[in-house]
Structures are given as C-alpha cells and as structure tokens.
Amino acid sequence: MKTIKTIFKPMNTRFFASMLLCLTLVVSCSDDDDAPLPPNEEEVITDVTYTFVNDANAADTVVLDFEDSDGPDGPNVPVLNVTGAFTAGATYTATVEIFNSIEGEDITTEVVDEEPDEHFFIYATSLDMTFARAANDVVRTDGNSLGFETTWTANTAGMGTLTAQLWHESESVDDSTNGGFGSQTGGEDDFDITWNIEIQ
Amino acid sequence: MKQFLLCLAFVISTIGAAQNCTFTFLGELTDFHDGTPIVGAAIYIKTLDRYTTSDENGKFKIENLCNQEITLVISHVACETKTISFKINGDTYKAISIEHHLEELNEISVQGSTVKRTTVTAQETVLKADVLTKYSAVSLGDAIKEVPGVSSINTGNAIVKPMINGLYGSRLLILTNNVRLQDQEWGVEHAPNIDINSADQISVIKGSGALAFGSDAIGGVIVIKPRRSVAKDTLYGRAILGGQSNGWGYNFTSTINKNYASGWFASVQGTLKQNGDFRAPDYNLTNTGLQSQSISARAGKKTFESGFELYYSYLYNEIGILRSAHIGSVDGLINAIESGRPSIIRDFTYDIQNPKQEVTHHLFKATYYKRFNNFGKLNVQYDYQHNNREEFDIRRGELRNIPSLDLELQTHTLLADINLDANLDRKINFGFMGRYQDNYAPDTGVRRLIPDYEKYDFGTYITAEWQLNDKLLLDAGARYDFNRIDAQKFYRRTRWEERGYDVDFPEFVVDEDFGTLILTNPVFNFHNAAVSIGMRYEINDNSFITGNYNLSSRPPNPAELFSDGLHHSAARVELGDLRLDPELSNRFSVTYGYQNKSTKIQLDGFVNSITDYIYLRPTGVLQSIRGAFPVWEYEKTNATLFGVDLTLKQAISDKIEWLNKSSFLKGYDAKADIPLIDLPPFSTINTINFNVSDWNNLTFSLQSEWVFEQNEFPNFNFETQNPTTDETVLLDISTPPPAYNLFHFFSQATVNLSDRTTLNMSLSVYNIFDTSYRNYLNRLRFFADEIGRNIQLQFKLNF
C-alpha cells in the first residue's frame, strides 16, 4: 500500500502545474514567487532549568540554568548559570523545565506527559552526592523511572560538576546502574549539559 | 519519409507516352549526407525480378519498361536497405539518396548492440551490457568501478556515489538517455537516481572533454545509453532474476523491445529490488534494508533522415541508513570509535526504519531530429525531471513521521544540437541549452539546509573534429555557460552576522521580522567557460596515443553556498559560504594503448590543477546543548590531483587470461600544503579468467581486490571532552583504515534454449573469506565494518 501511495504522491498539483508550464516552455519566470514560510522549529531546545529545593528548608534552593537563545546550530555560545550552592548534609528534590524560546514552546510536557516512554534522563556528578529517582517520578512502561523528579543528598563539601542528559529513542535504559544515575544504549541525546557546582 | 524523398527527387523528365515497352529508367544513387555517388549498390527490380548494379558514377539503367509501376529494392554494404516505387511514364530519370555512413553517423543501428564511443580523443571507457548485467542487483556506482580510476564515496552499502579520479558529486555529469540528471547530486549521501538495468552501455569519460553536455565536468562524465533500436521487424527482450545471500535480497528486471522495419520502436523496462539488513562478518548491519522500484518506457520512430522519441522513467528508492550511525552528538562518535562495533545490533529484518531516505525521480523527455541532405543533422530535445528527496531522522514525538529534509527539485531543459557531418573528415557540432530549475523545500520543522531557489542556465558550445590523415585525428571545442541562482533562505540572525554577511550582503535581506530568523534573497550570477583540445595518433596497427587538454569551470552548488546546520552521522556543523567563486580546472591527460593477439595494455595518466577548489574542512568547535560540535566550513583552495590508471590483459593460453586493473592517485591542497581528504588509496585488482567456451560458454573467474591503506591524509583530528568520563580525548576521525585484500569468485554459463532464446546462469561469491574490513571512502566507516560474504545466483533470459 505504501508503495502505491508513494508512486502517486508526487503527482500533486505542483507536478501537473509544472507539466503545463513545460508545454508553454516558459523559462522567463518573474520573481514573484511566494516567499517561503519560516520553519516551525519544534524540536529545538533553548532553555533547560533544574531547580533543587531543600526538603527541610524551602528557602534553600539551587538553580542550574542553561540558555542557548539561537538554538544548537547558532553561533552564540550557550550561557550557563548556577545560582546558589548545595548545603552539605541536606537533601534536595529537583525538577526540570525544558523550553524552546524560538517557538515559545514548553518541551517539558512533551517529554514528561506525552512521551515518557521515548525519553530517559541520566545524571552524573563528580561530587559526593547520593542520588535517587523520586517516589513520585514518572514511571515508564518498561518499569524504569524517567528521572524527571529526583532527590539529591549533598554529602561532603567540595567543588565539582553535575551533568544532566536527556535521551530519546534508546534501545534500552536502566535506572539502577551507576548508583541510580542510570544508563542507556543506542539513543540520541536531546541535551547533555555540565554545570560547575559547589557543596558548602 | 517516402514522400519526403519523392519530393527531393522531383526532377522528372518525361519524354513521350507511347504504349509499347521500350522505355528506359535512369537512376542516380547518391549518398545522403554528402552527395557522393554510391558505387556498386545492388538494385533488385521486384516487379521484373531482375537485378542490376550502380556504376562508378552511382548510375544505373533499366531498359525495356512499359508504362507501369516498378518497385526497386536498393541495398549496399553498410547502407540502410531502401524500397521505393516509381510510376514509369515514358523514359524516366530519378535521383535517389541512400545513406552509406550509418555507423559513422551514429544513427540507427544495423547490427543492434555495437560499442559506440561518445568522444574521440578523451579518456573514455565503454562498459557493455554483458558487463553491466553482473551488477543488476546493485547500483550504478558499483558497476562503473569496472573502470580503473573510478571509485566511489559511499554512505553505507546502498548509497554509492561515483568518483572519477578522486572527484565526485557536482564535479561529475551523469547523462541518462541524453538527459543530464538533476537529482541534487551535491550531497555525499545522495546517490544518482539511476536504475542500472535501464542501461545498455555506459561510457565513463575522465575529464571534461564531452563539452556538448556541460562546462562543469571537472571530474568527468558518465553517459548512460539505452539499447539502440534496430530497423527491422522484431520483438526481443530479456529478464533477469537474482538472489543474494547477504541481506537476503532479490532483484528482478525485465525489458521488452518491439521494433519495426519502418523505424517505429517501443520498449518497456521495469525493475524490482529489495534486501533486508546486510551482514558484516561479525554482526548484522541494522537498518540497512533497501527497496527499489523503477519503470521506464520509450517509443518513437527512427529512420536515417528523421525521427523522434518519447521517454519516461520513474524510480523510487527507500534506503535504510545504519541505525547506529545516527548520532546526536560528538559523544556518540567517541563511543563508536572506541567500541569499534555498532551500538545497535538487532535481528535481521526487511523493515526499514528511521533514519532512512525516500527518493522519487521522474524523468520525461521528447526528442526530434532531422537530417538535411549534404548538410548534417538537427536535434531538438526537451526534458523534464522531478526529484523528491525525503530524509527521515530519529526525531521526537509527532515529528517522527515527518522527514527532516524534504526537497522537491524540478528541472526543465531545452536543447538544440546541430551536427555538420557532410564531410566525415571534418565534423562540426554546435548547440544551445536553456534550463530552468526550481527547488521547493516545504517546512519540516527544521531550518532548510538547501533553501527554496530558482536557477536559470544558458549554455552554448561548438566542437569540431578533423581526421587529418590515416593516423592523426584532432578535436577541439569551446563552451560557455551562464548560471543564475535566485534563492530565498532563512538565516539565523546571529549566524548571518557572525559570517559577516550583514556587511557584505545587506542587499539580500528581505524581511527581518521573524524572531531569531531573517529572510534573505541571495542572487548570484556565474559565468563559466570550457575549452577542450585533443588528439589521437595511431602509432601503428597495434598502438595509439591520445592527448588532451581541458579547461572547465564549475559554479558553487547550493550546498556549498547555503549549508548551515548540523549534519547527523558526521556529528558536525557544516557551513556554506556565499562568497565562493567558481572552480577552474586545467586538466592534462595522456593515454597510451597497445593491443596484439594476446596482450592489451592501456595506461591513462592525468594532472588536474584546480583553482578555487571548494571543499569542507574543520575550522573550529561550536558549543551547544548537546556538547561541542566540530564546525566544518566550505572553503576554497588550490588543489592539484594527478594519477595513473592501468588496464592490462594477457592471454596465458587460449582458455586462461590474466587481467590487472590498478590505479594510483594523489591530491594536495596547495595552499595549506596538506593532502586532500577522501581520496582513494592505491588499489590493484587481479583477475584470472578460465574460459571453457566449448561447453556452453562456461567461464570461471577468481579475483583479488587489494586496496592499500591511504597513507596520505589531512589530519583533522580534534580534542573534545568525553561527557561521560569528563576526560579530554583526541578524536581520531582522520586515520584511514588498514589495507585489505578481498577475494571474489564469478562463474557463468550460457545455454541456447532455442534459435533466439538463451539462458545465462551465473553464480558469484563476493568476499569469499568473509573478511572484516573498513573502507576509507565509506562515510559510515567509524560505525561498522563493510558487508561480509555474499553469494549471488542470477538467471538471465535473452529472447
């Protein structure tokens, strides 16, 4: 069925219009063609924000922010901001917001609500932190927790990095490996961001 | 046609009108194209069952005729046989033209399939149907590697782009049935949309000597010709059915031709091919299936003096791209290079999933020619091509079923050619070309890599050929082409400014009111000239030498001008440059050929010096949400390529023959003083043929294909951060894979089923020892090995 469809698909009005055009052998087209429509760049991610809130003290927050206003292929260098520092001994709950500022589109809903089965978050840190996917995290059909709602316990003070990755279309994911940070095979990453953070 | 002849011959002298049978018919036979008398033609007077022949002045006399109608059948060696009737009314004189130089004039075929070169002095190799049949299951790019000096740049196994003397893409012209293929040839992963089974003959011309086709063939020209029609009442055709063990593929193709003595002809050809995932010796190559369908039909009438042809062809290809080669970031490339195995290996399937390509190509052509007495021939042709390319990536959400790249390219071309060949020792051809091309890219949710554009081309050329004496033939030609490209492209405002286009091309900006985007209307005019001078000298009966000088120029293509975006599978950002100039090539070549009863040698040497040679090279790193991507920019430099190709055939006994084909090529970027990237390494192919011709033409061949390691390559390696381990790694994307030596086996036998029907059976084994290897000229070489052993069985029925 597919092939039949493909055979006839190009035979659209454009095709016939141009066959007519060929009969008149018009080579002198004027430059009055319609301007192309701007692309709707729905896939682009420009902003990623992780907000960590201390379970014991809602005023103690750490915000990790990433912004690349001209998209992944624009020449602007992405801006990374870290607001606040983790308190040693405290446990934080983190949520993520993913946004496409070019099209004004919230990507979080797409990842978390519409297609959690296609996605998976993976984390890494060079610091001494205990990580878990939160009890209220979204659970994929295959039983793995997505990694959207996470809890982090900052153990010992120090300077280091925190990496967050979002993958899609993975062959397999596993939320139990790497101390719960997770791993995947065969997928493609939507983002892969490393912030410099501090535990005080 | 008869009426036309009669008109020509309307120089009637009529004497008397008596009823007795004493009249004389005087005929004068002349050669149509140059008016010389035809001597010694056999004239059969059908009505009287009598024969006569023409004398040294081309004249003949038939006496004792009544007032009656007579029918003459005139035949002569290498002429078309002509039947004409005349009414005798008294003594009658008729001038009759028949054509004596059918073969030289490249007109209707008398024998059917004969080798017909396209050029006279260029480095041209003609591949005939029997060779091409071996490649029925694969692609054009695979078949023409039969010619030493021809290689290919591949994306996986099914996307094979021909490369001549190290040059490919827009630097090669591909002509199919005299139509220049317009199928977005600029991309490395865009293979030519040709069904190899539609070809009866393929001419591979190194260099730009064939000026009738274009001025921009810096690398060469590939001319694909369908079977020539035969002027006799006949119905013939062929069918090929084959199966392959690797990928569990099958191919079926059939052609049926109907020809009439009157010159009418019609033919239909169709092909179906499919294969599932290929297999490398150690693993399945997941998502490398292919599905291909094509059909073509030709009909028309061809006589010596005039003719026309209508032709339509359709091709649809769905090609899976190795799943693990689709990577979102440099991280994927690091993993692929470090692990040495594809990251995704699944069970065999025929299903093709993303990433994949779907390409549809329609071609329609109408052509008409007319030959004028003692002058030459006029040929007029119109063709229309519609190419739709859809490339599907791994995308999120609902975009999954929408191609990332969707281009619809339509091309109209009008050609007029005049061949002045009244004097066969001094032929002159000239012609004009007008072309309009429209590229339309619908919104796919990704900023268009190749923008909407309109392109106008105008070209004119003249070529001449002199047979100075028995030994020396000269040819020369000149061509001029004008190209205008008028594009409408959205640029990211930051990119437009970063490139400095806001300073250099402010006039191109149309509308700035699109958020982060601006709409621009770049318009460029290019003037291109080409010159060709060649000679062929017959040293003696056994050997010849040809020499050629070609000047050619090629304007930058849309990819080179407008690219700006991320390229998956290469994990790099590719940037075009609006400031590029046309490339200018000076190519010198010499060929020496020697042939005797047991030995045949051909040596092709060339030097190609290209000014403003456009190529992609790494220039930096772009930080993004998915880590750092290397940035590759189209830049211009001066390049020099040179090489030698050898063909050697030596009969060892009457049954055993040894064949060697070797090619050596070097190329350098003169400005940066580094070797050029992606050049084929030295290769040598040795074949031993055993021919047991007394038993059903049974032949066996054993072949060794030895490809060396490319030891000269530019070092484009770069350092990057491995996000998983946080270590700095040097990513080796430059070092070519090691040398490999593959062994292949081929056997075939032909059985006569009846007078007119033969069955040819062939069994071949490709990569007998299931050797694992990687090919420097495969862009997916970082991700997987090439395919392993492939056993192929094929039946060909000629009827």
Short mmCIF file of N, CA and C in Angstrom, two decimals, chain B residues 129-130 133 227 235-241 253 255 696-697 748-762 794-799:
data_model
loop_
_atom_site.label_atom_id
_atom_site.label_comp_id
_atom_site.label_asym_id
_atom_site.label_seq_id
_atom_site.Cartn_x
_atom_site.Cartn_y
_atom_site.Cartn_z
N ALA B 129 26.62 -4.17 -22.16
CA ALA B 129 25.53 -4.82 -21.44
C ALA B 129 25.97 -6.07 -20.69
N ASP B 130 26.87 -6.88 -21.28
CA ASP B 130 27.24 -8.13 -20.62
C ASP B 130 27.98 -7.88 -19.31
N THR B 133 25.30 -6.43 -16.71
CA THR B 133 24.38 -7.44 -16.18
C THR B 133 24.86 -7.99 -14.84
N ARG B 227 19.35 0.75 -25.02
CA ARG B 227 19.65 0.00 -26.22
C ARG B 227 19.16 0.73 -27.46
N LEU B 235 10.78 -8.64 -32.17
CA LEU B 235 10.38 -8.50 -30.78
C LEU B 235 11.44 -9.21 -29.95
N TYR B 236 12.07 -8.50 -29.05
CA TYR B 236 13.10 -9.15 -28.25
C TYR B 236 13.13 -8.53 -26.87
N GLY B 237 13.85 -9.19 -25.99
CA GLY B 237 13.92 -8.65 -24.64
C GLY B 237 14.78 -9.51 -23.76
N ARG B 238 14.73 -9.21 -22.48
CA ARG B 238 15.49 -10.01 -21.53
C ARG B 238 14.81 -9.92 -20.16
N ALA B 239 15.09 -10.91 -19.37
CA ALA B 239 14.60 -10.90 -18.00
C ALA B 239 15.73 -11.41 -17.12
N ILE B 240 15.91 -10.76 -15.98
CA ILE B 240 16.96 -11.18 -15.04
C ILE B 240 16.32 -11.40 -13.68
N LEU B 241 16.63 -12.54 -13.11
CA LEU B 241 16.14 -12.81 -11.76
C LEU B 241 17.34 -13.23 -10.92
N THR B 253 14.38 -7.91 -13.10
CA THR B 253 14.26 -6.85 -14.08
C THR B 253 13.89 -7.45 -15.42
N THR B 255 13.02 -6.36 -19.72
CA THR B 255 12.92 -5.36 -20.79
C THR B 255 12.28 -6.04 -21.99
N ASN B 696 29.04 -24.71 -23.35
CA ASN B 696 28.07 -23.67 -23.01
C ASN B 696 28.70 -22.36 -22.54
N ASN B 697 29.82 -22.02 -23.16
CA ASN B 697 30.49 -20.77 -22.78
C ASN B 697 30.72 -20.64 -21.29
N GLN B 748 29.87 -18.32 -14.89
CA GLN B 748 28.64 -18.24 -15.66
C GLN B 748 28.66 -19.20 -16.83
N ALA B 749 27.47 -19.57 -17.26
CA ALA B 749 27.33 -20.43 -18.43
C ALA B 749 26.10 -19.97 -19.19
N THR B 750 26.15 -20.16 -20.50
CA THR B 750 25.02 -19.73 -21.32
C THR B 750 24.52 -20.92 -22.12
N VAL B 751 23.24 -21.19 -22.04
CA VAL B 751 22.63 -22.32 -22.73
C VAL B 751 21.69 -21.76 -23.79
N ASN B 752 21.76 -22.32 -25.00
CA ASN B 752 20.82 -21.92 -26.03
C ASN B 752 19.55 -22.74 -25.88
N LEU B 753 18.46 -22.07 -25.58
CA LEU B 753 17.20 -22.80 -25.42
C LEU B 753 16.52 -22.98 -26.76
N SER B 754 16.67 -22.01 -27.63
CA SER B 754 16.16 -22.14 -29.00
C SER B 754 17.01 -21.21 -29.86
N ASP B 755 16.62 -21.02 -31.12
CA ASP B 755 17.39 -20.16 -32.02
C ASP B 755 17.60 -18.78 -31.42
N ARG B 756 16.56 -18.30 -30.81
CA ARG B 756 16.59 -16.90 -30.41
C ARG B 756 16.62 -16.73 -28.89
N THR B 757 16.58 -17.81 -28.16
CA THR B 757 16.47 -17.70 -26.72
C THR B 757 17.71 -18.30 -26.06
N THR B 758 18.34 -17.51 -25.21
CA THR B 758 19.47 -18.05 -24.45
C THR B 758 19.22 -17.82 -22.97
N LEU B 759 19.73 -18.76 -22.20
CA LEU B 759 19.63 -18.63 -20.75
C LEU B 759 21.04 -18.55 -20.19
N ASN B 760 21.31 -17.48 -19.46
CA ASN B 760 22.62 -17.31 -18.85
C ASN B 760 22.46 -17.45 -17.35
N MET B 761 23.30 -18.31 -16.78
CA MET B 761 23.22 -18.52 -15.33
C MET B 761 24.54 -18.10 -14.72
N SER B 762 24.49 -17.40 -13.63
CA SER B 762 25.76 -17.04 -13.00
C SER B 762 25.69 -17.26 -11.50
N GLN B 794 22.15 -15.77 -10.24
CA GLN B 794 21.39 -14.92 -11.16
C GLN B 794 21.09 -15.67 -12.46
N PHE B 795 19.87 -15.52 -12.93
CA PHE B 795 19.46 -16.11 -14.21
C PHE B 795 19.11 -14.98 -15.16
N LYS B 796 19.61 -15.11 -16.36
CA LYS B 796 19.27 -14.08 -17.36
C LYS B 796 18.74 -14.77 -18.60
N LEU B 797 17.57 -14.40 -18.99
CA LEU B 797 16.94 -14.96 -20.17
C LEU B 797 16.93 -13.89 -21.25
N ASN B 798 17.57 -14.19 -22.38
CA ASN B 798 17.51 -13.28 -23.53
C ASN B 798 16.60 -13.88 -24.55
N PHE B 799 15.65 -13.13 -25.03
CA PHE B 799 14.73 -13.69 -26.04
C PHE B 799 14.48 -12.66 -27.14
#
